[in-house]
Structures are given as structure tokens and as C-alpha cells.
Amino acid sequence: MNTKQKAMRTGMAFIALLIIGGLVLMYKGNDALVLAMEKKEGILTAEQVKLSFDSVSGRLIKEGVKEGDMVKKGDVIMELDSTDTDLSIAKIKTQIAQMEAQIASTSGTQGINYLKADTDESQSYRGIDQQQAAVQSANVSLKNAQLDYNRKVALVQAGAISQSQLDDAEMTLNVAKSNVEQQKQLLRKLTAAANGSGTDSIAQERLAAANMANDVESLRQQKAALEVQLKELEVAKERLTLRAPEDGKILKVLAKEGEMISPSTPVVLMESNRSYYDIYVSEKQAAHIQEGMEITGVTVAGEKEVSGTVRLLTQAPGFADLKQSREKGQSDLSAFQVRIYVDKQDGILPGMTIGVKDSEFTKR
């Protein structure tokens, strides 16, 4: 047999093996998905968290961790420069202090104006008392002048006194009447002021003092707005310090000291303590599974039991569907993806293979 014939036979044997292997795969269905559905095994994977600064930017001045470090929730990961924020906070605090001083000053002035109005009112009442006494005195004088005038009228008629004396008495009577009227007018004026007339000075003083309450309220609202700005700055300053959201392990530090960091840009990649693995099940098995149910898996290495909780049950992606299976004499079938989160326990590490026995789906 020559070399050419040997080569042809070898090639034909190789092609025959390929054809036979393809037929076996086609009829037995031993593709990756079928094997996954048969074994129901998955790789334990730890969730990764990308950490970034929330809505703040600045220069990175401190790296609190390095790759491989284990961190606890709340540990400082990184810090940005807070100089500008600190200055803004100090400025707002100064403005709030000034506003408080203005509120105290305006409130004090309002109180003084009320006291002045009360004092003026008290003085007004004392003036009324004095004026009432003056009116009474004027009435007494008028009464005496009237009596004197009446006597002198009788005396003139009797020829006992001259007409000039009667004229003097009449003049005195008219002056007394005029004085009484003047004193009454002064009393009415003082009484009107004391009764709070809108045109008197005391009422105007009280209105001016009451209106200052609006000025005080306006200052308080301005102070409240400044306090809101202060809280916003304090929140922004707190966000300049990046802390671990949960326990985990630092996988990669993406930013270095001195770099300018933009908001929401990942700076650290952290591996959390939350781990899961995915398995694929058939439709019949999926009917016995519910999200939230407990499932016990077994590690391939060491056969150690691992308890977990089903968090996701959904139709597997398109690549997992058994398409064109009618060529095998079967109806089209779809696989279901089951994601199982496991409880943290010693000896169970990410990367391990965990399998689930069929009995886990049939015992329910």
C-alpha cells in the first residue's frame, strides 16, 4: 500500500469519526446545556460591587485600602479634598449667625416699640385725668363767673353799680365759657388718642411695631434657607468620604492619590460576601421551584452541604433553548435558570462547584 492510499484511508477514518460523533451528539443530546441540566451544577460566584463617589467630585487625597484588604461595613475606603466645602460651610455658618443677630435686633426693636406705645398710652391716660380735672376747674370758674354776672345784672338794675362793672363781669363770663370749651376739646383729643384711633400717634406706633413681625418672619425664612444650604454642604462633605457599604474584599483600586475624581465614576472594585450559583432545570422541575424557597446543594469537592435560597427563577437565555429539537422527534423544550444565593459558611469559597440533586425538586 503506497503512502497516498494510507493518507486517504486515514482521512476517511477521521471524517467517519466526526460524522459518528455528530450523530451521537444529535441523538443523545449531550451538548453543554443538556449536561448542565443533567448535572445541575454551578460555579459559586461572589457578587462584585463597584464603589464610586455619589454626586461629588474632587482630588483624591487618601486611599484607605489596598487590593486584597478585607473591609467591614462603614470602613473608610477613600477621601476627597474637602477644602472648598469646608470654606463654604464656614461661610454659611457666618451668614446664619448674622441672620440670628438681625432677628434678635429686630425682635428687640419691636419689643421696645411696643413698650414705647404702652408708655405713651399710660402718659395719655394720665393726661386725660389731668385734663378732666382742668375741665372741672374751668366749669367751676364758669359757674362762679355766671353767678357774679347775674348779681351784677341785678345791681345795675338797682343802680348800685355802674354799667362798666357789668361789662367786666360779662367779659369774665365769656372768657370762662371759652376756657371750658377749650378744655373740653383737649379732653376729646386725648380721649380719641387713648381709644386707639387710626390717626393718633399711639395707634401708629402699635401698627409699626406689629408690622416688624413680618420683618422678623422674613429674616427667619432667610435663615431657614441658609440652614438648608448648610445641610446640603454637610451632606456633600460626608460624601467626600467613601465608605464600604458592606463587608467584603477589595479586588481592585481604580484610582490613585492625586487624581481628579468625577461623580459616579467607579474607583474601587469590591467583592461582597453575597455569593450565588446558577443551575438549569427542565420545565417539570421548574414547576416545583418557587422564589424564596430553601435548596440544599453539595460541593463537588468534599461533598459538603451548602444551604441556599432561590432568588431568581426565569426562562434561560436564548442560547440555552433546545431549538430544532423536532429533528430528534421531540417537542421544543426550554430550560429555566435558577439562581441560588448561599449563606456564608466556613470552607465554602467562591469558585467552588456546587451541584443540586434531583431529589431537591421532587421532595416538595
Coordinates of C-alpha atoms in Angstrom, one line a residue:
M1 CA 0.0 0.0 0.0
N2 CA 1.5 3.3 -1.1
T3 CA 1.7 6.4 1.0
K4 CA -1.1 8.1 -0.9
Q5 CA -3.6 5.3 -0.2
K6 CA -2.7 5.4 3.5
A7 CA -3.3 9.1 3.7
M8 CA -6.7 8.7 2.0
R9 CA -7.7 6.0 4.4
T10 CA -6.6 8.0 7.4
G11 CA -8.6 11.0 6.2
M12 CA -11.7 8.9 5.5
A13 CA -11.4 7.4 9.0
F14 CA -11.2 10.8 10.6
I15 CA -14.2 12.1 8.7
A16 CA -16.1 9.0 9.6
L17 CA -15.3 9.6 13.3
L18 CA -16.6 13.2 13.0
I19 CA -19.8 12.1 11.4
I20 CA -20.4 9.4 14.0
G21 CA -19.6 11.9 16.9
G22 CA -22.1 14.4 15.4
L23 CA -24.8 11.7 15.2
V24 CA -24.2 10.7 18.7
L25 CA -24.5 14.3 19.9
M26 CA -27.6 14.8 17.8
Y27 CA -29.4 11.8 19.1
K28 CA -28.1 11.7 22.7
G29 CA -28.2 15.5 23.1
N30 CA -25.0 15.6 25.1
D31 CA -24.4 19.3 24.5
A32 CA -23.4 21.8 27.2
L33 CA -26.9 22.7 28.1
V34 CA -28.1 19.1 28.4
L35 CA -25.2 18.2 30.5
A36 CA -25.9 21.3 32.7
M37 CA -29.5 20.2 33.1
E38 CA -28.5 16.6 33.9
K39 CA -25.8 17.5 36.5
K40 CA -27.4 20.7 37.8
E41 CA -24.0 22.2 38.8
G42 CA -22.9 25.8 39.0
I43 CA -19.8 27.8 39.9
L44 CA -20.2 29.7 43.2
T45 CA -19.7 33.3 42.3
A46 CA -19.3 36.3 44.7
E47 CA -21.1 39.5 43.7
Q48 CA -18.9 42.4 42.8
V49 CA -19.7 45.9 43.8
K50 CA -18.3 49.0 42.0
L51 CA -17.8 51.8 44.5
S52 CA -17.9 55.4 43.4
F53 CA -18.4 58.9 45.0
D54 CA -22.0 60.0 44.9
S55 CA -22.7 63.3 43.2
V56 CA -19.4 64.8 44.3
S57 CA -16.0 65.3 42.7
G58 CA -12.5 66.5 43.7
R59 CA -8.9 65.5 44.2
L60 CA -8.2 62.1 45.8
I61 CA -6.1 62.8 48.9
K62 CA -6.3 59.5 50.8
E63 CA -6.5 55.8 49.9
G64 CA -7.7 53.9 52.9
V65 CA -7.4 50.4 51.4
K66 CA -5.3 48.4 49.1
E67 CA -6.0 45.4 46.9
G68 CA -6.7 42.3 48.9
D69 CA -7.8 44.1 52.1
M70 CA -10.8 42.8 53.9
V71 CA -13.2 45.6 55.0
K72 CA -16.2 46.0 57.3
K73 CA -19.3 48.0 56.6
G74 CA -18.5 51.7 57.3
D75 CA -14.8 51.4 56.9
V76 CA -13.2 54.4 55.1
I77 CA -12.2 53.5 51.5
M78 CA -11.1 56.8 50.1
E79 CA -11.3 60.5 50.8
L80 CA -11.5 63.6 48.5
D81 CA -10.2 67.0 49.3
S82 CA -12.8 68.9 51.4
T83 CA -11.1 72.4 51.5
D84 CA -13.6 74.1 49.2
T85 CA -16.6 72.5 51.0
D86 CA -15.2 73.4 54.4
L87 CA -14.9 77.1 53.4
S88 CA -18.4 77.1 52.0
I89 CA -19.7 75.6 55.3
A90 CA -17.9 78.3 57.3
K91 CA -19.3 81.0 55.1
I92 CA -22.9 79.7 55.5
K93 CA -22.4 79.4 59.3
T94 CA -21.3 83.0 59.4
Q95 CA -24.3 84.1 57.4
I96 CA -26.6 82.2 59.7
A97 CA -25.0 83.9 62.7
Q98 CA -25.5 87.3 61.1
M99 CA -29.1 86.4 60.4
E100 CA -29.7 85.4 64.0
A101 CA -28.3 88.7 65.2
Q102 CA -30.6 90.6 62.8
I103 CA -33.6 88.6 64.1
A104 CA -32.6 89.3 67.7
S105 CA -32.1 93.0 66.9
T106 CA -35.4 93.3 65.0
S107 CA -37.3 91.4 67.7
G108 CA -35.8 93.7 70.3
T109 CA -36.7 96.8 68.4
Q110 CA -40.2 95.5 68.1
G111 CA -40.5 95.0 71.8
I112 CA -39.1 98.4 72.5
N113 CA -41.7 100.0 70.2
Y114 CA -44.5 98.1 72.0
L115 CA -43.1 99.4 75.3
K116 CA -42.9 102.9 74.0
A117 CA -46.5 102.7 72.8
D118 CA -47.6 101.4 76.2
T119 CA -45.7 104.2 77.9
D120 CA -47.2 106.8 75.6
E121 CA -50.6 105.3 76.3
S122 CA -50.0 105.5 80.1
Q123 CA -48.9 109.1 79.8
S124 CA -52.0 109.7 77.7
Y125 CA -54.3 108.3 80.4
R126 CA -52.5 110.5 83.0
G127 CA -53.0 113.5 80.7
I128 CA -56.7 112.6 80.4
D129 CA -57.0 112.6 84.2
Q130 CA -55.3 115.9 84.4
Q131 CA -57.4 117.3 81.6
Q132 CA -60.6 116.1 83.2
A133 CA -59.5 118.0 86.3
A134 CA -58.9 121.1 84.2
V135 CA -62.4 120.8 82.7
Q136 CA -63.9 120.5 86.1
S137 CA -61.9 123.6 87.2
A138 CA -63.0 125.5 84.2
N139 CA -66.6 124.6 84.9
V140 CA -66.3 125.8 88.4
S141 CA -64.8 129.1 87.2
L142 CA -67.6 129.4 84.6
K143 CA -70.2 128.8 87.3
N144 CA -68.6 131.5 89.6
A145 CA -68.4 133.9 86.6
Q146 CA -72.1 133.2 85.8
L147 CA -73.1 133.9 89.4
D148 CA -71.1 137.1 89.5
Y149 CA -72.6 138.2 86.3
N150 CA -76.1 137.5 87.5
R151 CA -75.5 139.6 90.7
K152 CA -74.1 142.5 88.8
V153 CA -77.1 142.5 86.4
A154 CA -79.3 142.9 89.4
L155 CA -77.1 145.5 91.0
V156 CA -77.0 147.5 87.7
Q157 CA -80.8 147.4 87.6
A158 CA -80.9 148.7 91.2
G159 CA -78.5 151.4 90.3
A160 CA -76.0 150.1 92.9
I161 CA -73.1 149.7 90.4
S162 CA -72.1 151.1 87.1
Q163 CA -72.6 149.6 83.7
S164 CA -68.8 149.2 83.3
Q165 CA -68.6 146.8 86.1
L166 CA -71.4 144.7 84.5
D167 CA -69.4 144.7 81.2
D168 CA -66.3 143.5 83.0
A169 CA -68.4 140.7 84.6
E170 CA -69.8 139.7 81.2
M171 CA -66.3 139.6 79.7
T172 CA -65.1 137.4 82.5
L173 CA -68.1 135.1 81.9
N174 CA -67.3 134.8 78.2
V175 CA -63.6 134.1 78.9
A176 CA -64.8 131.3 81.3
K177 CA -67.1 129.8 78.7
S178 CA -64.3 129.9 76.1
N179 CA -61.9 128.2 78.5
V180 CA -64.4 125.5 79.3
E181 CA -64.8 124.8 75.6
Q182 CA -61.0 124.7 75.0
Q183 CA -60.5 122.3 77.9
K184 CA -63.3 120.0 76.6
Q185 CA -61.7 120.0 73.1
L186 CA -58.3 119.0 74.6
L187 CA -60.1 116.2 76.6
R188 CA -61.8 114.9 73.5
K189 CA -58.4 114.8 71.6
L190 CA -56.7 112.9 74.4
T191 CA -59.6 110.5 74.7
A192 CA -59.5 109.8 71.0
A193 CA -55.8 109.0 71.2
A194 CA -56.3 106.7 74.1
N195 CA -59.2 104.9 72.4
G196 CA -56.8 103.8 69.5
S197 CA -58.0 105.9 66.6
G198 CA -56.1 105.1 63.4
T199 CA -55.0 108.7 63.1
D200 CA -53.4 109.1 66.6
S201 CA -49.7 108.5 67.2
I202 CA -50.1 105.7 69.7
A203 CA -52.1 103.6 67.2
Q204 CA -49.5 104.3 64.6
E205 CA -46.7 103.2 66.9
R206 CA -48.5 99.9 67.6
L207 CA -49.1 99.3 63.9
A208 CA -45.4 100.0 63.2
A209 CA -44.4 97.6 65.9
A210 CA -46.8 94.9 64.7
N211 CA -45.5 95.3 61.1
M212 CA -42.0 94.5 62.4
A213 CA -43.2 90.9 63.0
N214 CA -43.3 90.5 59.2
D215 CA -39.7 91.6 59.0
V216 CA -38.8 89.1 61.7
E217 CA -40.6 86.3 59.9
S218 CA -38.8 87.2 56.6
L219 CA -35.4 87.0 58.4
R220 CA -36.4 83.6 59.9
Q221 CA -37.3 82.3 56.4
Q222 CA -33.9 83.5 55.1
K223 CA -32.2 81.8 58.0
A224 CA -34.1 78.5 57.2
A225 CA -33.0 78.7 53.6
L226 CA -29.4 79.1 54.8
E227 CA -29.8 76.2 57.1
V228 CA -30.9 74.0 54.2
Q229 CA -27.8 75.1 52.2
L230 CA -25.7 74.2 55.3
K231 CA -27.2 70.7 55.4
E232 CA -26.6 70.2 51.7
L233 CA -23.0 71.2 52.2
E234 CA -22.6 68.9 55.2
V235 CA -24.1 66.0 53.1
A236 CA -21.7 66.8 50.3
K237 CA -18.8 66.8 52.8
E238 CA -19.9 63.4 54.1
R239 CA -20.0 62.1 50.6
L240 CA -16.4 63.2 50.1
T241 CA -15.5 60.2 52.3
L242 CA -16.2 56.9 50.6
R243 CA -17.2 54.1 53.0
A244 CA -17.7 50.4 52.5
P245 CA -21.4 49.7 52.0
E246 CA -21.0 46.1 53.4
D247 CA -18.4 43.6 54.4
G248 CA -16.2 42.4 51.6
K249 CA -12.8 42.2 50.0
I250 CA -11.1 44.8 47.9
L251 CA -10.3 43.3 44.5
K252 CA -9.0 46.4 42.6
V253 CA -8.2 50.0 43.3
L254 CA -9.0 52.0 40.2
A255 CA -7.9 55.5 41.3
K256 CA -4.7 56.8 42.9
E257 CA -3.9 59.7 45.2
G258 CA -3.7 63.0 43.5
E259 CA -6.1 62.1 40.7
M260 CA -9.2 64.2 40.0
I261 CA -12.3 62.0 40.6
S262 CA -15.6 62.6 38.7
P263 CA -19.0 61.9 40.2
S264 CA -20.3 58.3 39.9
T265 CA -17.0 57.1 38.4
P266 CA -16.0 53.7 39.8
V267 CA -12.9 53.9 41.9
V268 CA -12.8 50.6 43.7
L269 CA -14.0 47.1 42.8
M270 CA -15.1 45.1 45.9
E271 CA -16.1 41.5 46.3
S272 CA -19.1 41.2 48.6
N273 CA -19.9 38.3 50.9
R274 CA -23.0 37.6 48.9
S275 CA -22.4 34.5 46.8
Y276 CA -24.6 32.6 44.3
Y277 CA -24.6 29.9 41.7
D278 CA -26.8 29.2 38.7
I279 CA -28.2 25.9 37.7
Y280 CA -30.5 25.0 34.8
V281 CA -33.6 22.8 35.2
S282 CA -36.3 21.4 33.0
E283 CA -39.9 22.7 32.8
K284 CA -41.1 19.8 35.0
Q285 CA -38.5 20.6 37.7
A286 CA -39.2 24.3 37.5
A287 CA -42.8 23.7 38.4
H288 CA -41.6 22.5 41.9
I289 CA -39.5 25.6 42.5
Q290 CA -40.5 29.0 43.9
E291 CA -38.5 32.1 44.6
G292 CA -37.7 32.3 48.3
M293 CA -37.6 28.5 48.9
E294 CA -34.7 26.8 50.5
I295 CA -32.4 24.5 48.5
T296 CA -29.5 22.4 49.7
G297 CA -26.6 21.9 47.4
V298 CA -23.5 19.8 47.7
T299 CA -19.9 20.8 46.8
V300 CA -18.3 18.7 44.2
A301 CA -15.1 18.7 46.2
G302 CA -15.7 17.2 49.6
E303 CA -19.4 16.8 49.2
K304 CA -20.2 19.4 51.8
E305 CA -23.8 20.5 52.1
V306 CA -24.5 24.2 51.3
S307 CA -27.8 25.7 52.2
G308 CA -29.2 28.5 49.9
T309 CA -32.2 30.4 48.9
V310 CA -33.7 30.7 45.4
R311 CA -33.7 34.4 44.4
L312 CA -34.4 34.1 40.7
L313 CA -36.4 31.7 38.6
T314 CA -36.7 32.7 35.0
Q315 CA -36.6 31.3 31.5
A316 CA -33.0 30.7 30.4
P317 CA -31.5 33.0 27.7
G318 CA -32.0 32.1 24.1
F319 CA -28.7 30.2 23.8
A320 CA -30.0 27.7 26.3
D321 CA -33.2 26.8 24.4
L322 CA -33.3 23.4 22.8
K323 CA -34.0 24.7 19.3
Q324 CA -34.8 22.4 16.3
S325 CA -35.3 19.5 18.7
R326 CA -38.2 18.3 16.5
E327 CA -35.4 16.7 14.3
K328 CA -34.9 14.4 17.3
G329 CA -38.6 13.5 17.4
Q330 CA -39.2 15.8 20.5
S331 CA -41.2 18.9 21.0
D332 CA -39.4 22.2 21.5
L333 CA -38.2 22.4 25.1
S334 CA -36.9 25.4 27.2
A335 CA -34.6 25.4 30.1
F336 CA -35.1 27.5 33.2
Q337 CA -32.4 29.3 35.0
V338 CA -32.3 29.1 38.8
R339 CA -30.1 31.5 40.8
I340 CA -29.4 30.3 44.3
Y341 CA -27.8 32.6 46.9
V342 CA -25.9 30.7 49.6
D343 CA -25.4 31.5 53.3
K344 CA -21.8 32.3 54.3
Q345 CA -20.2 29.4 55.9
D346 CA -16.6 28.1 56.6
G347 CA -15.0 26.1 53.9
I348 CA -17.2 27.4 51.1
L349 CA -15.3 29.7 48.8
P350 CA -16.2 31.5 45.5
G351 CA -15.0 29.4 42.6
M352 CA -16.2 26.1 44.0
T353 CA -18.6 23.9 42.0
I354 CA -21.9 23.2 43.7
G355 CA -24.5 20.7 42.5
V356 CA -28.1 20.1 43.3
K357 CA -29.6 16.6 43.3
D358 CA -32.9 15.9 41.6
S359 CA -34.4 14.9 44.9
E360 CA -34.4 18.6 45.9
F361 CA -37.1 19.2 43.3
T362 CA -39.2 16.1 43.9
K363 CA -39.4 16.1 47.7
R364 CA -41.7 19.2 47.6

